[in-house]
């Protein structure tokens, strides 16, 4: 028996035989000079046309097996092949440098992909696989390769050095138990597809996986543990764990459609926390009553210029339409030096967490802020929109924003552009300062949202990303819980609603305490929504005074 450890990025347990998926290496892409560049460029254009047809078929097939939202990656691949920078670079290599089409496509994709791989943002960094996958679709037509998989007919755990989205969706789902790869991350589209398909995936396993081809294996998508040729006791343990996991999944599915109400009748709203537009469908499927936070930072990061009003309007309109009249809270961009916003004057900082970020940046860059607000107000006619302000520390900042909102409304009116009559304005309580004056904040806002991750970090004066502080970092510290309780109390005294988001909101062990504090809403990652609903429906808060006495 051999144990390996990687990173679990899609939950579940798979028990079965490993089948290694081999493919030709990138080094096999030929490079040579061509004399008839016009014919070579025509060959490239023909291959792109066929590749786009193939990607459209992949999209159609994916829509049958998963949601349209998750399948859109294959339409994104088409957009990559149509991107002007991509096309112009390939064209130059063929027509000006007389290189063959295969190498021109490969070299262009590799260089663009490397730009993405060097980015700090994990989500954007993982988009490099989309560049490679789109290019590979063209390369497979120009220079066909035959991937080899040992077993295509019986249920197997697919092992590979790396899997691209097009490869992941192309396998016969009836023969899939799970995936194990050497490369990958939680934010890759392959991981997203695996979670959507409900299949476990373990990545970042060191060493070649081909040596295990045909062997019996167990993979645990939660812990990242992989067992090769398990002994009888280990096999029995994981078979029991697999049964328990399946029973838990069935129990969670049974929560769909049920209200989030405790056994003694206390009601709480469960809303989704969405990091980018890719998360819309999973939030809808998880029974979210709306969107508690839709983050917009990703729209601004890793680009040469800020997103246009039209680009933002399109995204916000899509989000609001997706939730068909249910409440949607969209957060104003929380920009800072850690986001690498090259087009703004944001200097590098030793500690960006307590630096120039959030509302401070927006108020200093009024036109950038007003562009986002115009897009939000225009989109408001498509749903129930509220706007959330990040990193607010005093009431003066809120009053300034309210005056800016009036300017935006007057500007839209002068242009004859419609917006909703009523748009809520809320504040993210992320610092002890904001929590301590939450009574004043609540008097001039419509709602507040407590960001427990930031609040914990600033209250304890500890960087939550610092591994050296992991032992000392205590998210359940009484000081943090007392601040949460204070904000809930102040909000209700003003007749305003209070939501809780962050890791504490996603922890079922904290659900009863947050209910005792009378939080009106919990904002939860889509993957945790049904877990939290189950926790809500399973608890009784008649003893809330006893619970609060411990805080």
Short mmCIF file of C-alpha atoms in Angstrom, two decimals:
data_model
loop_
_atom_site.label_atom_id
_atom_site.label_comp_id
_atom_site.label_asym_id
_atom_site.label_seq_id
_atom_site.Cartn_x
_atom_site.Cartn_y
_atom_site.Cartn_z
CA UNK A 1 0.00 0.00 0.00
CA UNK A 2 1.31 3.44 -0.96
CA UNK A 3 -0.04 6.78 0.29
CA UNK A 4 0.26 10.00 -1.69
CA UNK A 5 -0.87 13.47 -0.69
CA UNK A 6 -2.00 16.31 -2.92
CA UNK A 7 -4.64 19.01 -2.80
CA UNK A 8 -8.32 18.09 -2.77
CA UNK A 9 -10.23 20.54 -4.96
CA UNK A 10 -13.49 18.67 -5.56
CA UNK A 11 -15.10 16.72 -2.72
CA UNK A 12 -16.03 13.08 -2.75
CA UNK A 13 -14.41 9.67 -2.50
CA UNK A 14 -13.63 7.46 -5.47
CA UNK A 15 -12.61 3.80 -5.21
CA UNK A 16 -11.55 2.01 -8.38
CA UNK A 17 -8.88 1.36 -10.94
CA UNK A 18 -6.59 4.11 -12.20
CA UNK A 19 -6.43 4.71 -15.94
CA UNK A 20 -3.64 7.02 -17.09
CA UNK A 21 -4.53 9.54 -19.78
CA UNK A 22 -1.45 10.22 -21.87
CA UNK A 23 -1.06 12.86 -24.52
CA UNK A 24 1.69 14.08 -26.77
CA UNK A 25 4.01 16.66 -25.25
CA UNK A 26 4.20 20.25 -26.46
CA UNK A 27 7.80 19.58 -27.59
CA UNK A 28 6.40 17.56 -30.51
CA UNK A 29 5.06 20.71 -32.18
CA UNK A 30 7.16 21.04 -35.37
CA UNK A 31 8.95 24.25 -36.33
CA UNK A 32 10.05 24.93 -39.89
CA UNK A 33 10.20 27.69 -42.51
CA UNK A 34 7.58 28.07 -45.24
CA UNK A 35 7.97 29.81 -48.58
CA UNK A 36 4.30 30.03 -49.57
CA UNK A 37 3.15 32.10 -46.62
CA UNK A 38 -0.25 32.90 -48.15
CA UNK A 39 -1.14 29.20 -48.39
CA UNK A 40 0.18 28.59 -44.87
CA UNK A 41 -1.92 31.43 -43.48
CA UNK A 42 -4.96 30.04 -45.29
CA UNK A 43 -4.26 26.64 -43.66
CA UNK A 44 -4.21 28.37 -40.27
CA UNK A 45 -7.52 30.17 -40.95
CA UNK A 46 -9.17 26.92 -42.08
CA UNK A 47 -7.98 25.17 -38.90
CA UNK A 48 -9.37 27.99 -36.75
CA UNK A 49 -12.74 27.73 -38.49
CA UNK A 50 -12.87 23.96 -37.85
CA UNK A 51 -11.68 24.46 -34.26
CA UNK A 52 -14.49 26.94 -33.58
CA UNK A 53 -16.99 24.43 -34.95
CA UNK A 54 -15.51 21.76 -32.67
CA UNK A 55 -15.68 24.08 -29.64
CA UNK A 56 -19.31 24.89 -30.42
CA UNK A 57 -20.06 21.14 -30.44
CA UNK A 58 -18.25 20.82 -27.09
CA UNK A 59 -20.37 23.65 -25.71
CA UNK A 60 -23.57 22.00 -26.94
CA UNK A 61 -22.51 18.67 -25.40
CA UNK A 62 -21.53 20.32 -22.11
CA UNK A 63 -24.92 22.06 -21.89
CA UNK A 64 -26.58 18.63 -21.92
CA UNK A 65 -24.48 17.45 -18.97
CA UNK A 66 -23.93 20.59 -16.90
CA UNK A 67 -25.33 24.13 -16.78
CA UNK A 68 -25.00 26.74 -19.51
CA UNK A 69 -23.12 28.93 -17.04
CA UNK A 70 -20.42 26.30 -16.51
CA UNK A 71 -20.37 25.36 -20.21
CA UNK A 72 -19.63 28.92 -21.33
CA UNK A 73 -15.90 28.20 -20.99
CA UNK A 74 -15.98 26.65 -24.47
CA UNK A 75 -17.48 29.81 -25.93
CA UNK A 76 -14.70 31.69 -24.12
CA UNK A 77 -12.22 29.50 -26.02
CA UNK A 78 -13.80 30.66 -29.27
CA UNK A 79 -13.34 34.28 -28.14
CA UNK A 80 -9.65 33.57 -27.39
CA UNK A 81 -9.13 32.34 -30.96
CA UNK A 82 -10.83 35.51 -32.22
CA UNK A 83 -8.83 37.83 -29.95
CA UNK A 84 -7.04 40.50 -32.00
CA UNK A 85 -3.73 40.14 -30.13
CA UNK A 86 -3.75 36.36 -30.62
CA UNK A 87 -4.64 36.62 -34.33
CA UNK A 88 -2.16 39.42 -35.05
CA UNK A 89 0.72 37.58 -33.38
CA UNK A 90 0.06 34.35 -35.29
CA UNK A 91 -0.33 36.30 -38.52
CA UNK A 92 3.03 38.03 -37.99
CA UNK A 93 4.83 34.75 -37.32
CA UNK A 94 3.44 33.17 -40.49
CA UNK A 95 3.49 36.06 -42.96
CA UNK A 96 6.47 38.08 -41.74
CA UNK A 97 8.69 35.42 -40.19
CA UNK A 98 7.75 32.57 -42.58
CA UNK A 99 7.03 30.09 -39.77
CA UNK A 100 4.62 27.17 -40.05
CA UNK A 101 1.10 27.53 -38.66
CA UNK A 102 1.48 24.88 -35.93
CA UNK A 103 4.45 26.58 -34.35
CA UNK A 104 2.94 30.06 -34.78
CA UNK A 105 -0.19 29.00 -32.83
CA UNK A 106 1.82 27.11 -30.20
CA UNK A 107 4.35 29.91 -29.63
CA UNK A 108 1.66 32.61 -29.44
CA UNK A 109 -0.44 30.64 -26.95
CA UNK A 110 2.59 29.83 -24.81
CA UNK A 111 3.68 33.45 -24.54
CA UNK A 112 0.19 34.74 -23.70
CA UNK A 113 -0.34 31.89 -21.23
CA UNK A 114 2.93 32.73 -19.46
CA UNK A 115 1.68 36.27 -18.87
CA UNK A 116 -1.34 34.84 -17.04
CA UNK A 117 0.77 32.30 -15.12
CA UNK A 118 2.90 35.12 -13.71
CA UNK A 119 -0.06 37.03 -12.23
CA UNK A 120 -0.58 37.25 -8.46
CA UNK A 121 -4.33 36.69 -8.55
CA UNK A 122 -5.03 32.94 -8.27
CA UNK A 123 -8.25 33.04 -10.29
CA UNK A 124 -6.66 34.96 -13.18
CA UNK A 125 -3.48 32.89 -12.97
CA UNK A 126 -5.43 29.71 -13.65
CA UNK A 127 -6.88 31.16 -16.84
CA UNK A 128 -3.62 30.21 -18.56
CA UNK A 129 -5.13 26.75 -19.13
CA UNK A 130 -7.91 28.33 -21.21
CA UNK A 131 -5.32 29.85 -23.58
CA UNK A 132 -3.55 26.50 -23.95
CA UNK A 133 -6.81 24.58 -24.35
CA UNK A 134 -8.13 26.91 -27.07
CA UNK A 135 -4.81 26.72 -28.96
CA UNK A 136 -4.70 22.93 -28.62
CA UNK A 137 -8.03 22.68 -30.41
CA UNK A 138 -6.40 24.35 -33.43
CA UNK A 139 -3.18 22.34 -33.07
CA UNK A 140 -5.10 19.05 -33.04
CA UNK A 141 -6.41 19.96 -36.49
CA UNK A 142 -3.10 21.23 -37.89
CA UNK A 143 -1.01 18.47 -36.33
CA UNK A 144 -3.29 15.65 -35.08
CA UNK A 145 -2.21 13.75 -31.96
CA UNK A 146 -3.67 10.58 -30.52
CA UNK A 147 -4.18 10.73 -26.76
CA UNK A 148 -3.95 7.31 -25.15
CA UNK A 149 -6.15 6.16 -22.30
CA UNK A 150 -5.72 2.62 -21.08
CA UNK A 151 -9.40 1.93 -20.42
CA UNK A 152 -12.32 3.70 -22.08
CA UNK A 153 -15.08 1.20 -21.39
CA UNK A 154 -15.27 0.49 -17.64
CA UNK A 155 -15.54 2.89 -14.67
CA UNK A 156 -12.11 4.31 -13.80
CA UNK A 157 -10.32 7.05 -11.92
CA UNK A 158 -8.62 9.12 -14.62
CA UNK A 159 -5.00 10.00 -13.84
CA UNK A 160 -3.13 12.60 -15.87
CA UNK A 161 -0.27 15.07 -15.64
CA UNK A 162 -2.83 17.82 -16.30
CA UNK A 163 -6.37 17.94 -17.62
CA UNK A 164 -7.79 20.75 -19.70
CA UNK A 165 -11.51 21.62 -19.67
CA UNK A 166 -12.12 20.19 -23.16
CA UNK A 167 -10.54 16.89 -22.09
CA UNK A 168 -12.48 16.76 -18.83
CA UNK A 169 -15.85 17.19 -20.52
CA UNK A 170 -15.01 14.78 -23.36
CA UNK A 171 -14.80 11.69 -21.14
CA UNK A 172 -17.83 9.41 -20.91
CA UNK A 173 -19.34 10.40 -17.58
CA UNK A 174 -20.80 6.92 -17.08
CA UNK A 175 -17.23 5.56 -16.92
CA UNK A 176 -15.84 8.23 -14.58
CA UNK A 177 -15.25 7.80 -10.86
CA UNK A 178 -12.94 10.78 -10.31
CA UNK A 179 -9.70 12.50 -11.31
CA UNK A 180 -6.13 12.71 -10.04
CA UNK A 181 -3.56 15.07 -11.60
CA UNK A 182 -0.04 16.36 -11.04
CA UNK A 183 -0.95 19.96 -11.95
CA UNK A 184 -4.01 22.05 -11.20
CA UNK A 185 -5.71 24.23 -8.59
CA UNK A 186 -9.08 24.90 -6.99
CA UNK A 187 -9.72 27.84 -9.32
CA UNK A 188 -9.00 26.05 -12.60
CA UNK A 189 -11.90 25.45 -14.95
CA UNK A 190 -11.16 21.72 -14.76
CA UNK A 191 -11.74 21.86 -10.99
CA UNK A 192 -14.94 23.84 -11.53
CA UNK A 193 -16.16 21.25 -14.04
CA UNK A 194 -15.28 18.38 -11.68
CA UNK A 195 -17.29 19.99 -8.87
CA UNK A 196 -20.19 20.60 -11.24
CA UNK A 197 -20.11 16.96 -12.36
CA UNK A 198 -19.99 15.90 -8.70
CA UNK A 199 -16.71 13.99 -9.13
CA UNK A 200 -13.74 14.06 -6.72
CA UNK A 201 -10.50 15.62 -7.94
CA UNK A 202 -7.08 15.58 -6.26
CA UNK A 203 -4.34 17.72 -7.82
CA UNK A 204 -0.67 18.50 -7.19
CA UNK A 205 0.43 14.88 -6.70
CA UNK A 206 4.21 14.76 -7.02
CA UNK A 207 5.90 12.42 -9.47
CA UNK A 208 4.68 10.65 -12.58
CA UNK A 209 1.24 9.07 -12.31
CA UNK A 210 1.73 6.79 -15.31
CA UNK A 211 3.46 4.21 -13.10
CA UNK A 212 0.17 3.56 -11.31
CA UNK A 213 -1.80 2.82 -14.48
CA UNK A 214 -4.18 -0.11 -13.93
CA UNK A 215 -3.72 -0.22 -10.14
CA UNK A 216 -6.52 -0.08 -7.58
CA UNK A 217 -6.73 3.28 -5.83
CA UNK A 218 -8.71 5.44 -3.43
CA UNK A 219 -8.88 9.22 -3.79
CA UNK A 220 -10.29 11.55 -1.14
CA UNK A 221 -11.27 14.87 -2.73
CA UNK A 222 -11.63 16.57 0.63
CA UNK A 223 -8.31 15.70 2.30
CA UNK A 224 -6.23 15.24 -0.87
CA UNK A 225 -5.18 11.73 0.20
CA UNK A 226 -4.56 9.08 -2.47
CA UNK A 227 -4.02 5.41 -1.59
CA UNK A 228 -2.53 3.05 -4.18
CA UNK A 229 -3.26 -0.68 -3.77
CA UNK A 230 -5.11 -0.18 -0.45
CA UNK A 231 -5.10 -2.98 2.13
CA UNK A 232 -8.33 -4.58 3.36
CA UNK A 233 -8.77 -2.35 6.43
CA UNK A 234 -8.13 0.89 4.50
CA UNK A 235 -10.54 -0.20 1.78
CA UNK A 236 -13.25 -1.02 4.34
CA UNK A 237 -12.71 2.34 6.08
CA UNK A 238 -13.10 4.32 2.86
CA UNK A 239 -16.09 2.30 1.66
CA UNK A 240 -17.86 3.23 4.91
CA UNK A 241 -16.73 6.86 4.53
CA UNK A 242 -18.01 6.86 0.94
CA UNK A 243 -21.43 5.60 2.08
CA UNK A 244 -21.59 8.32 4.76
CA UNK A 245 -20.61 10.98 2.23
CA UNK A 246 -23.33 9.84 -0.19
CA UNK A 247 -25.90 9.83 2.62
CA UNK A 248 -24.83 13.36 3.56
CA UNK A 249 -25.21 14.50 -0.06
CA UNK A 250 -28.69 13.00 -0.21
CA UNK A 251 -29.61 14.73 3.05
CA UNK A 252 -28.40 18.03 1.65
CA UNK A 253 -30.37 17.51 -1.58
CA UNK A 254 -33.44 16.96 0.60
CA UNK A 255 -32.95 20.52 1.91
CA UNK A 256 -33.68 21.99 -1.53
CA UNK A 257 -36.86 24.03 -1.51
CA UNK A 258 -37.20 23.98 2.29
CA UNK A 259 -37.18 27.23 4.29
CA UNK A 260 -34.19 28.15 6.48
CA UNK A 261 -36.11 27.98 9.76
CA UNK A 262 -34.95 26.61 13.12
CA UNK A 263 -36.91 23.99 15.03
CA UNK A 264 -38.36 26.75 17.23
CA UNK A 265 -39.41 28.87 14.24
CA UNK A 266 -36.60 31.45 13.88
CA UNK A 267 -36.18 32.45 10.22
CA UNK A 268 -32.96 33.54 8.54
CA UNK A 269 -32.20 34.31 4.90
CA UNK A 270 -29.40 32.40 3.20
CA UNK A 271 -27.71 34.31 0.40
CA UNK A 272 -24.83 33.46 -1.91
CA UNK A 273 -21.34 34.93 -1.93
CA UNK A 274 -20.15 35.08 -5.53
CA UNK A 275 -16.58 35.96 -6.48
CA UNK A 276 -17.14 36.33 -10.23
CA UNK A 277 -19.72 35.65 -12.90
CA UNK A 278 -18.71 31.96 -13.14
CA UNK A 279 -20.39 31.34 -9.77
CA UNK A 280 -23.93 32.35 -10.77
CA UNK A 281 -25.26 28.94 -11.75
CA UNK A 282 -23.87 27.09 -8.72
CA UNK A 283 -25.50 29.70 -6.47
CA UNK A 284 -28.86 29.20 -8.18
CA UNK A 285 -28.60 25.43 -7.91
CA UNK A 286 -27.77 25.64 -4.21
CA UNK A 287 -31.10 27.25 -3.33
CA UNK A 288 -29.73 30.72 -2.61
CA UNK A 289 -32.47 33.21 -1.74
CA UNK A 290 -30.47 35.88 -3.51
CA UNK A 291 -26.95 37.26 -3.72
CA UNK A 292 -25.50 38.69 -0.52
CA UNK A 293 -22.28 39.82 -2.17
CA UNK A 294 -21.23 39.84 -5.81
CA UNK A 295 -17.61 40.97 -5.85
CA UNK A 296 -16.49 43.18 -8.72
CA UNK A 297 -12.73 43.41 -8.05
CA UNK A 298 -11.95 40.81 -10.74
CA UNK A 299 -13.29 43.18 -13.41
CA UNK A 300 -10.52 45.69 -12.64
CA UNK A 301 -7.47 43.50 -12.02
CA UNK A 302 -4.64 42.53 -14.38
CA UNK A 303 -5.54 44.82 -17.26
CA UNK A 304 -4.15 47.97 -18.87
CA UNK A 305 -7.25 50.10 -18.42
CA UNK A 306 -10.37 50.01 -16.25
CA UNK A 307 -13.48 48.18 -17.45
CA UNK A 308 -15.81 50.35 -19.48
CA UNK A 309 -19.29 51.31 -18.36
CA UNK A 310 -20.78 49.05 -21.04
CA UNK A 311 -18.65 46.06 -20.00
CA UNK A 312 -19.71 46.48 -16.38
CA UNK A 313 -23.34 47.10 -17.30
CA UNK A 314 -23.43 43.80 -19.19
CA UNK A 315 -22.05 41.86 -16.19
CA UNK A 316 -24.37 43.49 -13.63
CA UNK A 317 -27.38 43.01 -15.90
CA UNK A 318 -26.51 39.29 -16.24
CA UNK A 319 -26.27 38.87 -12.46
CA UNK A 320 -29.59 40.62 -11.77
CA UNK A 321 -31.43 38.72 -14.50
CA UNK A 322 -30.06 35.40 -13.21
CA UNK A 323 -31.84 35.90 -9.90
CA UNK A 324 -35.20 36.96 -11.32
CA UNK A 325 -36.36 39.50 -8.77
CA UNK A 326 -34.53 38.08 -5.77
CA UNK A 327 -32.28 40.53 -3.87
CA UNK A 328 -28.80 41.06 -5.29
CA UNK A 329 -26.09 43.02 -3.47
CA UNK A 330 -23.19 44.09 -5.67
CA UNK A 331 -20.07 45.33 -3.90
CA UNK A 332 -18.24 48.38 -5.17
CA UNK A 333 -14.70 47.52 -6.25
CA UNK A 334 -12.35 46.93 -3.32
CA UNK A 335 -9.11 47.93 -5.04
CA UNK A 336 -5.65 47.98 -3.50
CA UNK A 337 -1.97 47.40 -4.22
CA UNK A 338 -2.34 43.61 -3.91
CA UNK A 339 -4.68 43.64 -6.94
CA UNK A 340 -2.01 45.05 -9.30
CA UNK A 341 -4.13 47.87 -10.74
CA UNK A 342 -1.50 49.33 -13.10
CA UNK A 343 -3.67 52.18 -14.40
CA UNK A 344 -4.22 53.71 -10.93
CA UNK A 345 -1.69 55.45 -8.73
CA UNK A 346 -1.56 52.75 -6.06
CA UNK A 347 2.00 52.36 -4.75
CA UNK A 348 3.39 49.04 -3.56
CA UNK A 349 2.95 48.66 0.19
CA UNK A 350 4.58 46.51 2.86
CA UNK A 351 1.16 45.77 4.32
CA UNK A 352 -1.58 46.36 1.75
CA UNK A 353 -4.24 44.94 4.09
CA UNK A 354 -4.06 48.14 6.15
CA UNK A 355 -3.10 50.42 3.29
CA UNK A 356 -4.61 52.37 0.45
CA UNK A 357 -7.65 50.29 -0.54
CA UNK A 358 -11.42 50.05 -0.64
CA UNK A 359 -13.48 53.21 -0.29
CA UNK A 360 -10.25 55.23 0.07
CA UNK A 361 -9.25 54.43 -3.51
CA UNK A 362 -12.75 54.97 -4.90
CA UNK A 363 -13.13 58.42 -3.33
CA UNK A 364 -9.75 59.44 -4.72
CA UNK A 365 -10.68 58.24 -8.21
CA UNK A 366 -14.12 59.73 -8.58
CA UNK A 367 -14.60 59.18 -12.32
CA UNK A 368 -13.65 55.51 -11.99
CA UNK A 369 -16.16 55.20 -9.14
CA UNK A 370 -18.88 57.09 -11.01
CA UNK A 371 -18.42 54.82 -14.05
CA UNK A 372 -19.15 51.81 -11.87
CA UNK A 373 -22.10 53.53 -10.22
CA UNK A 374 -23.58 54.53 -13.60
CA UNK A 375 -23.33 50.91 -14.79
CA UNK A 376 -24.93 49.67 -11.58
CA UNK A 377 -27.80 52.16 -11.70
CA UNK A 378 -28.49 51.39 -15.38
CA UNK A 379 -28.55 47.66 -14.62
CA UNK A 380 -30.88 48.18 -11.63
CA UNK A 381 -33.96 48.06 -13.87
CA UNK A 382 -33.32 44.30 -14.37
CA UNK A 383 -33.67 43.25 -10.72
CA UNK A 384 -33.58 44.12 -7.01
CA UNK A 385 -30.21 45.80 -6.66
CA UNK A 386 -28.40 47.06 -3.58
CA UNK A 387 -24.87 48.48 -3.49
CA UNK A 388 -22.30 47.60 -0.81
CA UNK A 389 -19.40 49.90 0.11
CA UNK A 390 -16.09 48.28 1.16
CA UNK A 391 -13.70 49.27 3.97
CA UNK A 392 -15.77 52.14 5.37
CA UNK A 393 -14.52 53.59 8.65
CA UNK A 394 -16.61 56.73 9.21
CA UNK A 395 -19.93 58.34 8.33
CA UNK A 396 -18.30 61.13 6.31
CA UNK A 397 -17.28 58.59 3.67
CA UNK A 398 -20.89 57.39 3.40
CA UNK A 399 -22.25 60.93 3.11
CA UNK A 400 -19.77 61.65 0.31
CA UNK A 401 -20.90 58.53 -1.55
CA UNK A 402 -24.55 59.54 -1.16
CA UNK A 403 -23.81 62.91 -2.74
CA UNK A 404 -21.98 61.12 -5.57
CA UNK A 405 -25.02 58.89 -6.10
CA UNK A 406 -27.19 61.98 -6.54
CA UNK A 407 -24.77 63.23 -9.20
CA UNK A 408 -25.00 59.89 -11.00
CA UNK A 409 -28.80 59.95 -10.95
CA UNK A 410 -28.90 63.49 -12.35
CA UNK A 411 -26.45 62.52 -15.11
CA UNK A 412 -28.52 59.47 -16.09
CA UNK A 413 -31.70 61.54 -16.05
CA UNK A 414 -30.15 64.13 -18.38
CA UNK A 415 -29.31 61.31 -20.82
CA UNK A 416 -32.76 59.74 -20.56
CA UNK A 417 -31.33 56.51 -19.08
CA UNK A 418 -33.62 54.64 -16.70
CA UNK A 419 -32.78 53.27 -13.27
CA UNK A 420 -34.76 51.73 -10.41
CA UNK A 421 -36.58 54.10 -8.09
CA UNK A 422 -35.14 52.44 -4.99
CA UNK A 423 -31.61 51.08 -4.69
CA UNK A 424 -30.37 50.05 -1.25
CA UNK A 425 -27.04 51.31 0.08
CA UNK A 426 -25.10 49.23 2.58
CA UNK A 427 -21.73 49.19 4.27
CA UNK A 428 -19.30 46.36 4.87
CA UNK A 429 -18.27 46.31 8.53
CA UNK A 430 -14.68 45.06 8.31
CA UNK A 431 -12.79 46.96 11.00
CA UNK A 432 -13.24 47.41 14.76
CA UNK A 433 -13.64 51.14 14.09
CA UNK A 434 -16.66 50.54 11.86
CA UNK A 435 -18.13 48.04 14.31
CA UNK A 436 -17.82 50.44 17.24
CA UNK A 437 -19.66 53.25 15.39
CA UNK A 438 -22.13 50.89 13.70
CA UNK A 439 -24.99 52.71 15.46
CA UNK A 440 -24.08 55.88 13.53
CA UNK A 441 -23.49 53.97 10.29
CA UNK A 442 -26.87 52.23 10.53
CA UNK A 443 -28.69 55.54 10.88
CA UNK A 444 -27.61 56.64 7.37
CA UNK A 445 -27.55 53.32 5.49
CA UNK A 446 -30.16 50.73 4.55
CA UNK A 447 -28.25 47.67 5.82
CA UNK A 448 -24.86 46.48 7.04
CA UNK A 449 -22.83 43.38 6.23
CA UNK A 450 -20.20 42.06 8.62
CA UNK A 451 -17.10 40.75 6.86
CA UNK A 452 -15.83 38.31 9.48
CA UNK A 453 -12.55 37.46 7.73
CA UNK A 454 -11.33 41.06 7.69
CA UNK A 455 -12.89 41.87 11.06
CA UNK A 456 -11.00 38.98 12.66
CA UNK A 457 -7.74 39.98 11.00
CA UNK A 458 -7.95 43.62 12.08
CA UNK A 459 -9.25 42.85 15.57
CA UNK A 460 -6.47 40.36 16.32
CA UNK A 461 -3.84 42.36 14.38
CA UNK A 462 -2.85 39.19 12.55
CA UNK A 463 -2.44 38.55 8.83
CA UNK A 464 -4.67 35.57 8.11
CA UNK A 465 -2.41 34.58 5.19
CA UNK A 466 0.71 34.36 7.39
CA UNK A 467 1.41 30.67 8.06
CA UNK A 468 3.56 31.57 11.09
CA UNK A 469 0.44 32.96 12.76
CA UNK A 470 -1.79 29.99 11.97
CA UNK A 471 -1.57 28.63 15.54
CA UNK A 472 -2.40 32.04 17.06
CA UNK A 473 -5.12 33.07 14.61
CA UNK A 474 -8.44 32.52 16.39
CA UNK A 475 -11.57 33.34 14.35
CA UNK A 476 -13.79 32.45 17.35
CA UNK A 477 -12.04 34.94 19.65
CA UNK A 478 -14.47 36.56 22.09
CA UNK A 479 -13.44 40.03 20.94
CA UNK A 480 -14.56 39.22 17.39
CA UNK A 481 -17.83 37.65 18.52
CA UNK A 482 -18.61 40.61 20.79
CA UNK A 483 -18.10 43.02 17.90
CA UNK A 484 -20.46 40.95 15.74
CA UNK A 485 -23.04 40.97 18.54
CA UNK A 486 -22.66 44.75 18.92
CA UNK A 487 -23.24 45.37 15.21
CA UNK A 488 -26.33 43.12 15.20
CA UNK A 489 -27.74 44.98 18.20
CA UNK A 490 -27.06 48.43 16.72
CA UNK A 491 -28.55 47.48 13.36
CA UNK A 492 -31.79 46.27 14.93
CA UNK A 493 -32.10 49.35 17.12
CA UNK A 494 -32.12 51.38 13.88
CA UNK A 495 -34.55 49.00 12.22
CA UNK A 496 -31.92 47.88 9.69
CA UNK A 497 -30.97 44.40 8.55
CA UNK A 498 -27.58 42.87 9.27
CA UNK A 499 -25.87 40.11 7.28
CA UNK A 500 -22.82 38.05 8.23
CA UNK A 501 -20.36 36.78 5.64
CA UNK A 502 -16.90 35.21 5.61
CA UNK A 503 -15.62 31.97 7.11
CA UNK A 504 -17.75 32.23 10.27
CA UNK A 505 -20.93 32.42 8.18
CA UNK A 506 -19.85 29.26 6.31
CA UNK A 507 -19.11 27.29 9.50
CA UNK A 508 -22.07 25.11 10.63
CA UNK A 509 -20.63 25.11 14.19
CA UNK A 510 -21.15 28.90 14.32
CA UNK A 511 -24.68 28.90 12.90
CA UNK A 512 -26.45 28.62 16.25
CA UNK A 513 -24.39 31.47 17.76
CA UNK A 514 -25.09 33.77 14.80
CA UNK A 515 -28.79 32.93 15.08
CA UNK A 516 -28.68 33.75 18.79
CA UNK A 517 -27.19 37.14 17.89
CA UNK A 518 -30.22 37.53 15.59
CA UNK A 519 -28.34 38.02 12.33
CA UNK A 520 -30.96 38.51 9.61
CA UNK A 521 -28.92 36.96 6.80
CA UNK A 522 -25.97 34.65 6.29
CA UNK A 523 -23.91 35.09 3.14
CA UNK A 524 -22.38 31.77 2.20
CA UNK A 525 -20.30 30.20 -0.57
CA UNK A 526 -22.67 28.27 -2.89
CA UNK A 527 -20.95 24.98 -2.02
CA UNK A 528 -21.80 25.52 1.66
CA UNK A 529 -25.36 26.83 1.35
CA UNK A 530 -27.13 23.53 1.90
CA UNK A 531 -24.79 22.62 4.78
CA UNK A 532 -25.73 25.85 6.53
CA UNK A 533 -29.42 25.35 5.78
CA UNK A 534 -29.21 21.90 7.33
CA UNK A 535 -27.53 23.41 10.40
CA UNK A 536 -30.24 26.08 10.68
CA UNK A 537 -33.08 23.56 10.41
CA UNK A 538 -31.42 21.27 12.94
CA UNK A 539 -30.94 23.77 15.76
CA UNK A 540 -33.13 25.27 18.48
CA UNK A 541 -32.41 28.81 19.69
CA UNK A 542 -34.82 28.98 22.64
CA UNK A 543 -31.71 28.97 24.87
CA UNK A 544 -30.12 31.95 23.10
CA UNK A 545 -29.50 33.81 26.39
CA UNK A 546 -27.35 30.90 27.53
CA UNK A 547 -25.46 30.96 24.22
CA UNK A 548 -24.88 34.73 24.42
CA UNK A 549 -23.69 34.51 28.04
CA UNK A 550 -20.60 32.64 26.78
CA UNK A 551 -19.61 35.56 24.52
#
